[in-house]
mmCIF file of C-alpha atoms and ligand atoms in Angstrom:
data_model
loop_
_atom_site.group_PDB
_atom_site.id
_atom_site.type_symbol
_atom_site.label_atom_id
_atom_site.label_comp_id
_atom_site.label_asym_id
_atom_site.label_seq_id
_atom_site.Cartn_x
_atom_site.Cartn_y
_atom_site.Cartn_z
ATOM 1 C CA MET A 29 0.389 0.017 0.250
ATOM 2 C CA ILE A 30 1.449 3.463 -0.635
ATOM 3 C CA PRO A 31 -0.406 5.261 1.692
ATOM 4 C CA VAL A 32 -1.047 9.159 2.203
ATOM 5 C CA PHE A 33 1.521 9.839 4.156
ATOM 6 C CA ASP A 34 4.384 9.773 5.969
ATOM 7 C CA PRO A 35 6.765 11.190 8.982
ATOM 8 C CA TYR A 36 10.371 11.490 8.140
ATOM 9 C CA LEU A 37 12.077 11.519 11.477
ATOM 10 C CA GLY A 38 15.280 11.000 11.934
ATOM 11 C CA GLU A 39 18.427 10.535 14.361
ATOM 12 C CA GLU A 40 18.679 13.764 15.545
ATOM 13 C CA GLU A 41 14.963 13.491 16.577
ATOM 14 C CA LEU A 42 15.891 9.589 18.241
ATOM 15 C CA ASN A 43 18.630 11.376 20.087
ATOM 16 C CA ASN A 44 16.708 14.080 21.816
ATOM 17 C CA VAL A 45 14.153 11.589 23.233
ATOM 18 C CA GLY A 46 16.387 9.572 24.729
ATOM 19 C CA ASP A 47 18.728 13.127 25.942
ATOM 20 C CA CYS A 48 15.818 13.496 27.560
ATOM 21 C CA VAL A 49 14.696 10.089 28.841
ATOM 22 C CA LYS A 50 18.519 9.300 30.241
ATOM 23 C CA ARG A 51 17.903 12.590 31.922
ATOM 24 C CA GLY A 52 14.700 12.545 33.079
ATOM 25 C CA VAL A 53 13.594 15.401 31.862
ATOM 26 C CA ILE A 54 10.223 14.345 29.897
ATOM 27 C CA SER A 55 7.204 16.691 31.267
ATOM 28 C CA GLY A 56 4.929 19.666 30.482
ATOM 29 C CA MET A 57 6.758 21.545 33.223
ATOM 30 C CA MET A 58 9.515 20.169 35.387
ATOM 31 C CA ARG A 59 12.897 21.965 33.740
ATOM 32 C CA GLY A 60 11.406 20.547 30.145
ATOM 33 C CA ASP A 61 14.463 22.338 28.010
ATOM 34 C CA TYR A 62 13.712 20.833 24.644
ATOM 35 C CA ILE A 63 9.993 23.225 25.499
ATOM 36 C CA GLY A 64 10.988 27.131 25.515
ATOM 37 C CA GLU A 65 13.750 25.755 22.554
ATOM 38 C CA PHE A 66 11.400 24.722 20.072
ATOM 39 C CA GLU A 67 9.134 27.557 20.266
ATOM 40 C CA LYS A 68 11.494 30.200 20.128
ATOM 41 C CA LEU A 69 11.839 28.441 16.707
ATOM 42 C CA ALA A 70 9.265 27.088 15.489
ATOM 43 C CA SER A 71 7.665 31.143 16.216
ATOM 44 C CA ALA A 72 10.806 32.074 14.686
ATOM 45 C CA GLY A 73 9.998 30.155 11.817
ATOM 46 C CA CYS A 74 6.552 32.481 12.142
ATOM 47 C CA GLU A 75 8.471 35.226 12.552
ATOM 48 C CA THR A 76 7.231 35.638 16.268
ATOM 49 C CA ARG A 77 8.123 36.366 18.533
ATOM 50 C CA HIS A 78 6.807 34.008 20.994
ATOM 51 C CA GLY A 79 5.872 30.773 20.560
ATOM 52 C CA VAL A 80 3.835 28.589 23.796
ATOM 53 C CA THR A 81 3.204 24.846 22.951
ATOM 54 C CA THR A 82 0.740 22.829 23.690
ATOM 55 C CA THR A 83 -1.044 19.336 23.159
ATOM 56 C CA SER A 84 -3.016 20.091 19.897
ATOM 57 C CA GLY A 85 -3.813 21.583 16.664
ATOM 58 C CA THR A 86 -7.348 21.686 18.357
ATOM 59 C CA THR A 87 -6.086 23.042 21.558
ATOM 60 C CA ALA A 88 -4.298 25.770 20.699
ATOM 61 C CA LEU A 89 -7.250 26.933 18.569
ATOM 62 C CA ALA A 90 -9.192 26.547 22.017
ATOM 63 C CA LEU A 91 -6.403 28.269 24.057
ATOM 64 C CA ALA A 92 -6.053 31.269 21.560
ATOM 65 C CA VAL A 93 -10.372 31.663 21.843
ATOM 66 C CA ALA A 94 -9.425 31.805 25.201
ATOM 67 C CA SER A 95 -7.013 33.907 25.378
ATOM 68 C CA LEU A 96 -8.921 36.537 23.381
ATOM 69 C CA GLY A 97 -12.569 37.055 25.594
ATOM 70 C CA LEU A 98 -14.077 35.167 23.112
ATOM 71 C CA GLY A 99 -17.712 33.030 24.677
ATOM 72 C CA PRO A 100 -21.323 33.368 24.907
ATOM 73 C CA SER A 101 -23.172 35.431 22.404
ATOM 74 C CA ASP A 102 -19.750 36.228 20.359
ATOM 75 C CA GLU A 103 -20.290 35.257 16.510
ATOM 76 C CA VAL A 104 -15.966 33.810 14.464
ATOM 77 C CA LEU A 105 -15.719 33.326 11.310
ATOM 78 C CA VAL A 106 -14.161 29.984 10.355
ATOM 79 C CA PRO A 107 -15.134 28.643 7.142
ATOM 80 C CA ALA A 108 -16.628 25.588 5.511
ATOM 81 C CA ILE A 109 -14.275 23.823 4.564
ATOM 82 C CA THR A 110 -11.790 22.813 7.250
ATOM 83 C CA ASN A 111 -10.837 20.362 10.128
ATOM 84 C CA ILE A 112 -13.804 20.184 12.185
ATOM 85 C CA ALA A 113 -11.674 21.591 14.934
ATOM 86 C CA THR A 114 -10.706 25.243 14.220
ATOM 87 C CA ALA A 115 -14.922 24.796 15.277
ATOM 88 C CA PHE A 116 -14.589 22.825 18.315
ATOM 89 C CA ALA A 117 -12.353 25.439 19.459
ATOM 90 C CA VAL A 118 -14.661 28.033 19.003
ATOM 91 C CA VAL A 119 -17.656 25.534 20.199
ATOM 92 C CA TYR A 120 -15.606 25.260 23.220
ATOM 93 C CA SER A 121 -15.942 28.554 24.562
ATOM 94 C CA GLY A 122 -19.444 29.545 24.427
ATOM 95 C CA ALA A 123 -19.354 31.408 20.522
ATOM 96 C CA LYS A 124 -20.572 30.198 18.067
ATOM 97 C CA PRO A 125 -19.022 30.073 14.466
ATOM 98 C CA VAL A 126 -20.535 31.352 11.680
ATOM 99 C CA PHE A 127 -19.106 29.412 8.149
ATOM 100 C CA LEU A 128 -18.112 31.398 5.357
ATOM 101 C CA ASP A 129 -17.917 29.959 1.443
ATOM 102 C CA SER A 130 -15.283 28.952 -0.340
ATOM 103 C CA GLU A 131 -13.267 30.712 -3.692
ATOM 104 C CA ASN A 132 -13.075 28.211 -5.658
ATOM 105 C CA VAL A 133 -9.271 28.405 -7.364
ATOM 106 C CA THR A 134 -7.482 27.743 -4.101
ATOM 107 C CA TRP A 135 -10.538 26.548 -2.054
ATOM 108 C CA ASN A 136 -9.802 29.154 0.510
ATOM 109 C CA LEU A 137 -12.558 31.233 2.516
ATOM 110 C CA ASP A 138 -13.156 34.372 0.010
ATOM 111 C CA PRO A 139 -12.877 37.363 0.522
ATOM 112 C CA ASP A 140 -15.785 39.036 -1.424
ATOM 113 C CA ARG A 141 -17.726 36.650 1.359
ATOM 114 C CA ILE A 142 -17.010 38.455 4.744
ATOM 115 C CA ARG A 143 -19.037 41.668 5.380
ATOM 116 C CA GLU A 144 -21.609 39.939 3.667
ATOM 117 C CA ARG A 145 -21.372 37.550 7.141
ATOM 118 C CA ILE A 146 -19.861 39.856 9.815
ATOM 119 C CA THR A 147 -23.666 41.270 12.577
ATOM 120 C CA PRO A 148 -22.943 42.884 15.844
ATOM 121 C CA ARG A 149 -22.108 39.895 17.218
ATOM 122 C CA THR A 150 -19.309 39.234 14.880
ATOM 123 C CA ARG A 151 -15.271 39.593 17.150
ATOM 124 C CA ALA A 152 -12.903 37.365 15.320
ATOM 125 C CA ILE A 153 -12.328 35.880 12.049
ATOM 126 C CA ILE A 154 -10.050 32.699 11.260
ATOM 127 C CA PRO A 155 -8.835 32.433 7.817
ATOM 128 C CA VAL A 156 -7.457 28.818 7.792
ATOM 129 C CA HIS A 157 -4.556 27.980 5.091
ATOM 130 C CA ILE A 158 -6.111 24.929 3.620
ATOM 131 C CA TYR A 159 -4.219 22.382 2.131
ATOM 132 C CA GLY A 160 -0.918 24.744 2.331
ATOM 133 C CA HIS A 161 -2.244 27.562 0.309
ATOM 134 C CA PRO A 162 -2.114 30.934 2.291
ATOM 135 C CA VAL A 163 -5.148 32.598 2.249
ATOM 136 C CA ASP A 164 -4.899 35.909 0.636
ATOM 137 C CA MET A 165 -4.299 37.968 3.864
ATOM 138 C CA ASP A 166 -4.897 41.687 2.342
ATOM 139 C CA PRO A 167 -8.602 41.384 2.153
ATOM 140 C CA VAL A 168 -9.366 39.818 5.162
ATOM 141 C CA MET A 169 -7.036 42.126 7.724
ATOM 142 C CA THR A 170 -8.362 44.921 5.690
ATOM 143 C CA ILE A 171 -11.878 44.242 6.832
ATOM 144 C CA ALA A 172 -10.666 43.058 10.465
ATOM 145 C CA GLN A 173 -9.623 46.244 10.938
ATOM 146 C CA GLU A 174 -12.954 47.754 9.910
ATOM 147 C CA PHE A 175 -14.789 46.109 12.144
ATOM 148 C CA GLY A 176 -12.682 45.833 15.074
ATOM 149 C CA LEU A 177 -12.182 42.175 14.449
ATOM 150 C CA TYR A 178 -9.026 40.082 16.017
ATOM 151 C CA VAL A 179 -7.709 37.416 13.487
ATOM 152 C CA ILE A 180 -6.872 33.737 14.324
ATOM 153 C CA GLU A 181 -4.574 31.829 11.772
ATOM 154 C CA ASP A 182 -5.558 28.491 11.466
ATOM 155 C CA ALA A 183 -1.750 27.559 9.797
ATOM 156 C CA ALA A 184 -1.233 23.564 10.893
ATOM 157 C CA GLU A 185 -2.013 23.388 7.344
ATOM 158 C CA ALA A 186 1.305 25.422 6.379
ATOM 159 C CA GLN A 187 3.723 25.623 8.100
ATOM 160 C CA GLY A 188 6.584 27.742 6.956
ATOM 161 C CA ALA A 189 4.615 28.947 3.840
ATOM 162 C CA GLU A 190 4.389 33.029 2.483
ATOM 163 C CA TYR A 191 2.176 35.452 1.957
ATOM 164 C CA ARG A 192 3.340 38.260 -0.290
ATOM 165 C CA GLY A 193 7.126 37.133 1.343
ATOM 166 C CA ARG A 194 5.160 36.907 5.365
ATOM 167 C CA LYS A 195 5.653 33.646 6.996
ATOM 168 C CA VAL A 196 1.242 32.719 7.407
ATOM 169 C CA GLY A 197 0.345 32.180 11.565
ATOM 170 C CA GLY A 198 2.902 35.505 12.044
ATOM 171 C CA ILE A 199 0.377 37.554 10.201
ATOM 172 C CA GLY A 200 -3.090 38.268 12.123
ATOM 173 C CA HIS A 201 -2.733 38.939 15.572
ATOM 174 C CA VAL A 202 -2.699 34.666 16.486
ATOM 175 C CA GLY A 203 -1.594 32.221 14.717
ATOM 176 C CA CYS A 204 -1.922 28.009 15.844
ATOM 177 C CA LEU A 205 0.538 25.257 13.527
ATOM 178 C CA SER A 206 -0.155 21.796 14.406
ATOM 179 C CA PHE A 207 2.603 19.256 14.975
ATOM 180 C CA TYR A 208 0.225 15.983 14.438
ATOM 181 C CA ILE A 209 1.828 13.251 11.786
ATOM 182 C CA ASN A 210 1.106 13.751 9.056
ATOM 183 C CA LYS A 211 1.448 18.056 9.159
ATOM 184 C CA VAL A 212 4.084 19.875 8.178
ATOM 185 C CA ILE A 213 6.744 18.710 10.677
ATOM 186 C CA THR A 214 5.371 16.576 13.969
ATOM 187 C CA THR A 215 6.229 16.017 17.416
ATOM 188 C CA GLY A 216 3.553 12.369 17.448
ATOM 189 C CA GLU A 217 0.611 14.650 18.631
ATOM 190 C CA GLY A 218 1.516 18.942 20.182
ATOM 191 C CA GLY A 219 0.698 22.854 18.581
ATOM 192 C CA MET A 220 2.095 25.890 19.204
ATOM 193 C CA LEU A 221 -0.724 29.120 19.443
ATOM 194 C CA VAL A 222 2.365 32.376 17.189
ATOM 195 C CA THR A 223 1.453 36.320 18.822
ATOM 196 C CA ASN A 224 3.684 39.532 18.803
ATOM 197 C CA ASP A 225 1.447 40.581 20.233
ATOM 198 C CA GLU A 226 3.346 39.856 25.087
ATOM 199 C CA GLN A 227 -0.607 40.037 26.596
ATOM 200 C CA ILE A 228 -1.798 36.969 24.296
ATOM 201 C CA ALA A 229 1.103 34.999 24.376
ATOM 202 C CA GLU A 230 1.630 36.077 28.633
ATOM 203 C CA ARG A 231 -2.284 35.084 28.671
ATOM 204 C CA ALA A 232 -1.969 31.967 26.516
ATOM 205 C CA ARG A 233 1.073 30.781 28.846
ATOM 206 C CA PHE A 234 -1.612 31.362 31.914
ATOM 207 C CA LEU A 235 -4.420 29.189 30.780
ATOM 208 C CA LYS A 236 -2.822 26.412 29.520
ATOM 209 C CA ASN A 237 -0.589 25.489 33.120
ATOM 210 C CA LEU A 238 -4.233 25.636 34.738
ATOM 211 C CA GLY A 239 -4.308 29.226 35.909
ATOM 212 C CA TYR A 240 -1.714 28.547 38.463
ATOM 213 C CA SER A 241 0.256 31.900 39.135
ATOM 214 C CA SER A 242 3.971 32.582 39.843
ATOM 215 C CA ARG A 243 3.380 34.528 42.676
ATOM 216 C CA ASP A 244 1.123 31.796 44.806
ATOM 217 C CA LYS A 245 0.602 28.835 43.017
ATOM 218 C CA PHE A 246 -2.154 27.247 44.130
ATOM 219 C CA THR A 247 -4.431 30.033 44.520
ATOM 220 C CA HIS A 248 -6.529 30.200 40.696
ATOM 221 C CA THR A 249 -8.345 33.423 39.679
ATOM 222 C CA ASP A 250 -9.694 32.209 36.692
ATOM 223 C CA LEU A 251 -11.306 28.734 34.547
ATOM 224 C CA ALA A 252 -7.473 27.234 33.206
ATOM 225 C CA TYR A 253 -6.470 24.099 31.512
ATOM 226 C CA ASN A 254 -4.240 21.578 31.262
ATOM 227 C CA PHE A 255 -2.888 22.162 27.443
ATOM 228 C CA ARG A 256 1.294 21.528 27.821
ATOM 229 C CA MET A 257 3.202 19.678 25.673
ATOM 230 C CA THR A 258 5.387 17.262 27.298
ATOM 231 C CA ASN A 259 9.719 17.739 26.842
ATOM 232 C CA LEU A 260 9.178 14.469 24.607
ATOM 233 C CA GLN A 261 7.737 15.492 21.842
ATOM 234 C CA ALA A 262 9.538 19.259 21.866
ATOM 235 C CA ALA A 263 12.647 17.013 22.131
ATOM 236 C CA VAL A 264 11.128 16.269 18.453
ATOM 237 C CA GLY A 265 9.930 18.975 17.606
ATOM 238 C CA VAL A 266 13.343 20.461 18.175
ATOM 239 C CA ALA A 267 14.369 18.505 15.332
ATOM 240 C CA GLN A 268 11.704 18.306 12.772
ATOM 241 C CA MET A 269 11.663 22.388 12.837
ATOM 242 C CA HIS A 270 16.521 21.924 11.840
ATOM 243 C CA ARG A 271 14.941 19.986 8.818
ATOM 244 C CA ILE A 272 11.912 21.827 7.707
ATOM 245 C CA GLU A 273 13.098 23.518 5.393
ATOM 246 C CA GLU A 274 13.415 19.975 3.778
ATOM 247 C CA VAL A 275 11.089 18.691 4.410
ATOM 248 C CA ILE A 276 9.249 22.144 2.310
ATOM 249 C CA GLU A 277 11.341 21.265 -0.189
ATOM 250 C CA ARG A 278 10.297 17.458 -0.720
ATOM 251 C CA LYS A 279 6.972 18.980 -0.882
ATOM 252 C CA ARG A 280 6.769 21.035 -3.645
ATOM 253 C CA ARG A 281 9.437 18.346 -5.501
ATOM 254 C CA VAL A 282 6.194 16.388 -4.968
ATOM 255 C CA ALA A 283 3.796 18.751 -6.385
ATOM 256 C CA ALA A 284 5.513 19.441 -9.347
ATOM 257 C CA MET A 285 6.151 16.029 -10.375
ATOM 258 C CA TYR A 286 2.723 15.844 -9.976
ATOM 259 C CA THR A 287 1.700 18.381 -11.889
ATOM 260 C CA GLU A 288 4.158 18.162 -14.870
ATOM 261 C CA ARG A 289 2.360 13.926 -14.775
ATOM 262 C CA LEU A 290 -1.918 15.066 -14.634
ATOM 263 C CA ARG A 291 -1.676 19.063 -15.682
ATOM 264 C CA ASN A 292 -2.935 17.478 -18.630
ATOM 265 C CA ILE A 293 -5.797 15.499 -17.843
ATOM 266 C CA PRO A 294 -8.894 18.162 -18.392
ATOM 267 C CA GLY A 295 -11.715 16.951 -15.818
ATOM 268 C CA LEU A 296 -8.749 17.092 -13.257
ATOM 269 C CA GLN A 297 -8.707 20.359 -10.970
ATOM 270 C CA LEU A 298 -4.991 21.114 -9.778
ATOM 271 C CA PRO A 299 -3.547 22.640 -6.809
ATOM 272 C CA VAL A 300 -2.674 26.378 -7.827
ATOM 273 C CA GLU A 301 -0.456 28.566 -6.103
ATOM 274 C CA GLN A 302 -1.355 31.924 -6.744
ATOM 275 C CA PRO A 303 1.823 34.207 -7.701
ATOM 276 C CA TRP A 304 1.421 35.740 -4.188
ATOM 277 C CA VAL A 305 2.349 32.725 -1.984
ATOM 278 C CA LYS A 306 4.835 30.528 -1.379
ATOM 279 C CA ASN A 307 2.307 26.793 -0.870
ATOM 280 C CA VAL A 308 3.176 24.228 1.245
ATOM 281 C CA TYR A 309 0.456 21.770 -1.109
ATOM 282 C CA TRP A 310 0.463 19.848 2.400
ATOM 283 C CA MET A 311 -1.294 17.023 0.780
ATOM 284 C CA TYR A 312 -2.233 17.309 -3.041
ATOM 285 C CA THR A 313 -5.367 17.495 -3.212
ATOM 286 C CA ILE A 314 -6.733 17.458 -6.271
ATOM 287 C CA ILE A 315 -11.036 17.578 -7.795
ATOM 288 C CA LEU A 316 -13.483 16.086 -10.578
ATOM 289 C CA ARG A 317 -14.942 17.905 -12.902
ATOM 290 C CA ASP A 318 -18.726 17.017 -14.019
ATOM 291 C CA ASP A 319 -18.154 15.363 -16.489
ATOM 292 C CA MET A 320 -15.229 12.966 -14.942
ATOM 293 C CA PRO A 321 -16.118 9.490 -13.468
ATOM 294 C CA ASP A 322 -17.913 9.648 -9.620
ATOM 295 C CA ARG A 323 -15.629 9.859 -7.022
ATOM 296 C CA GLN A 324 -16.030 6.336 -4.645
ATOM 297 C CA HIS A 325 -15.550 4.836 -7.892
ATOM 298 C CA VAL A 326 -12.090 6.532 -8.552
ATOM 299 C CA ARG A 327 -10.770 5.877 -4.663
ATOM 300 C CA ASP A 328 -11.701 2.461 -5.404
ATOM 301 C CA TYR A 329 -10.293 1.784 -7.844
ATOM 302 C CA LEU A 330 -7.258 3.924 -6.395
ATOM 303 C CA ALA A 331 -7.479 1.859 -2.877
ATOM 304 C CA ASP A 332 -7.595 -1.554 -4.946
ATOM 305 C CA GLU A 333 -3.879 -1.325 -7.022
ATOM 306 C CA GLY A 334 -2.789 -0.583 -3.633
ATOM 307 C CA ILE A 335 -2.415 4.064 -3.858
ATOM 308 C CA GLU A 336 -3.890 5.390 -0.302
ATOM 309 C CA THR A 337 -6.569 7.962 -0.811
ATOM 310 C CA ARG A 338 -8.553 10.235 1.142
ATOM 311 C CA ASN A 339 -11.246 12.704 1.155
ATOM 312 C CA PHE A 340 -12.283 16.824 0.699
ATOM 313 C CA PHE A 341 -13.483 18.282 3.820
ATOM 314 C CA HIS A 342 -17.126 17.325 4.321
ATOM 315 C CA PRO A 343 -18.700 20.931 4.624
ATOM 316 C CA LEU A 344 -19.055 22.593 7.820
ATOM 317 C CA HIS A 345 -22.062 23.812 7.426
ATOM 318 C CA LYS A 346 -23.679 19.823 6.742
ATOM 319 C CA GLN A 347 -21.369 18.478 9.325
ATOM 320 C CA PRO A 348 -24.267 16.820 11.740
ATOM 321 C CA VAL A 349 -22.900 17.709 14.895
ATOM 322 C CA PHE A 350 -24.041 21.137 14.371
ATOM 323 C CA LEU A 351 -27.546 20.623 12.555
ATOM 324 C CA LYS A 352 -28.300 19.123 16.944
ATOM 325 C CA MET A 353 -26.618 21.739 18.709
ATOM 326 C CA ASN A 354 -28.773 24.227 16.685
ATOM 327 C CA ILE A 355 -25.274 26.448 15.013
ATOM 328 C CA VAL A 356 -26.629 25.504 11.341
ATOM 329 C CA SER A 357 -30.109 24.676 10.186
ATOM 330 C CA GLU A 358 -30.940 22.842 7.192
ATOM 331 C CA THR A 359 -31.039 23.894 4.258
ATOM 332 C CA ASP A 360 -27.997 26.645 4.765
ATOM 333 C CA SER A 361 -25.863 26.621 0.721
ATOM 334 C CA LEU A 362 -22.660 27.499 0.005
ATOM 335 C CA PRO A 363 -22.460 25.756 -3.357
ATOM 336 C CA VAL A 364 -18.019 26.462 -3.789
ATOM 337 C CA SER A 365 -18.078 24.890 -0.753
ATOM 338 C CA GLU A 366 -19.724 22.412 -1.115
ATOM 339 C CA ASN A 367 -18.700 20.943 -4.598
ATOM 340 C CA LEU A 368 -15.963 20.909 -3.417
ATOM 341 C CA GLY A 369 -16.560 18.139 -0.731
ATOM 342 C CA ARG A 370 -18.061 15.890 -3.195
ATOM 343 C CA ARG A 371 -15.063 15.716 -5.279
ATOM 344 C CA GLY A 372 -12.416 16.616 -3.999
ATOM 345 C CA PHE A 373 -9.478 14.326 -1.985
ATOM 346 C CA TYR A 374 -5.606 13.262 -1.898
ATOM 347 C CA LEU A 375 -2.948 11.468 -3.183
ATOM 348 C CA PRO A 376 -0.374 10.074 -1.775
ATOM 349 C CA SER A 377 1.909 12.716 0.048
ATOM 350 C CA SER A 378 5.047 11.864 2.026
ATOM 351 C CA PRO A 379 8.152 14.348 1.697
ATOM 352 C CA LEU A 380 9.607 11.021 0.994
ATOM 353 C CA LEU A 381 7.928 9.627 -2.739
ATOM 354 C CA ASP A 382 9.863 9.051 -5.453
ATOM 355 C CA GLU A 383 9.305 9.397 -8.810
ATOM 356 C CA PRO A 384 9.119 6.254 -9.948
ATOM 357 C CA THR A 385 5.820 5.725 -7.332
ATOM 358 C CA ILE A 386 4.390 9.333 -9.197
ATOM 359 C CA ASP A 387 4.471 8.283 -12.281
ATOM 360 C CA LEU A 388 2.849 4.934 -11.412
ATOM 361 C CA ILE A 389 0.600 6.714 -9.058
ATOM 362 C CA CYS A 390 -0.732 8.856 -11.680
ATOM 363 C CA GLU A 391 -0.637 6.243 -14.264
ATOM 364 C CA LYS A 392 -3.262 4.293 -11.921
ATOM 365 C CA LEU A 393 -5.669 7.397 -11.573
ATOM 366 C CA ARG A 394 -5.242 8.272 -15.521
ATOM 367 C CA LYS A 395 -6.553 4.440 -15.603
ATOM 368 C CA ALA A 396 -9.057 4.389 -12.634
ATOM 369 C CA LEU A 397 -10.965 8.019 -14.629
ATOM 370 C CA ASN A 398 -10.668 6.258 -18.182
ATOM 371 C CA SER A 399 -12.782 3.101 -15.840
ATOM 372 C CA GLY A 400 -15.700 5.186 -15.616
HETATM 373 C C1 PLP B 16 -5.022 19.541 11.894
HETATM 374 C C2 PLP B 16 -5.276 20.133 12.264
HETATM 375 C C3 PLP B 16 -6.707 21.644 13.088
HETATM 376 C C4 PLP B 16 -6.227 19.854 14.033
HETATM 377 O O1 PLP B 16 -5.364 19.711 14.538
HETATM 378 P P1 PLP B 16 -4.855 18.864 16.312
HETATM 379 O O2 PLP B 16 -3.633 18.716 15.703
HETATM 380 O O3 PLP B 16 -5.361 17.320 14.926
HETATM 381 O O4 PLP B 16 -6.427 18.850 16.432
HETATM 382 C C5 PLP B 16 -6.892 22.053 12.811
HETATM 383 N N1 PLP B 16 -6.672 23.286 11.727
HETATM 384 C C6 PLP B 16 -6.694 22.464 11.021
HETATM 385 C C7 PLP B 16 -6.434 23.254 8.611
HETATM 386 C C8 PLP B 16 -6.206 21.270 10.782
HETATM 387 O O5 PLP B 16 -6.087 20.686 9.830
#
């Protein structure tokens, strides 16, 4: 089986973990020396001054929402095409996610569709750099400033990507990263909040650590969380940060090889790289146009050939959980997101894929498309 993903790990990760174990420095708090180093490296990679490690991308987002003081009676704009975690992080706080449609070229939120969803309750927007392609941030920041909204960038799929020469995650007020196994870099599980705002960073450090205060440790003034990453995970993260440029180069090479082989198939819509961005091609995702065979047929064909694929995100305004919670209604319609959700899927996208394997995948895909 050619899996959709394999992580790129090596000696340095192994040595760092061994170092933690030998010294007994493994927790998320006591003398966790790799944690600070990892926060420094990854926040610098986003061109931000502060990094706060967490247990996952989901908890980094929840921590961002909590640190900005969002809660019941607030609305937060979230794209319909994203991992469910983006919206869950909002719902945990009691705030309501309001879903935005995508544009059809990069599949990111459509900046022209933001204003119509803003109400007097809107307090924040979470642009998600989907599949590694940066959101068009200039119009997002302009609208946010006009309406006094916080901008939380969900950069879980796009660590290292660039928008007009700036690293994603560092453009809004807060950025969130994920280090789940299939993300750009990994710590197994893990996440990070990055920001240039010292007050937000301080609030995040306080809230992620059960609200222990420095002066009187066991007196608590706020409802807080344990979102502490362990030193073991950070030890892997430090090693991963030393190879992130190589990982991104490999991912870009994989994408270029796919695009070269697939661009002449008229029924396929492929990932793009707008001239003003650097895409990190988190997963190589394709959309089957109208005249193509059914997606399930194509995916089944590839599975029979030993090629694993995975569906595009199911749009969040159609998720049963949000229907049940009355966050959305049956009649809500975001046509671009729904079309992508029905027709998109991604191909194996490991940074370790070699050219003969990509040749094979593309050849089988051609056959699958002609077999419908
Ligand atoms: C993976 C992902 C998350 C959640 O990160 P976890 O580390 O899995 O909790 C959030 N948002 C997006 C866009 C993601 O791809």
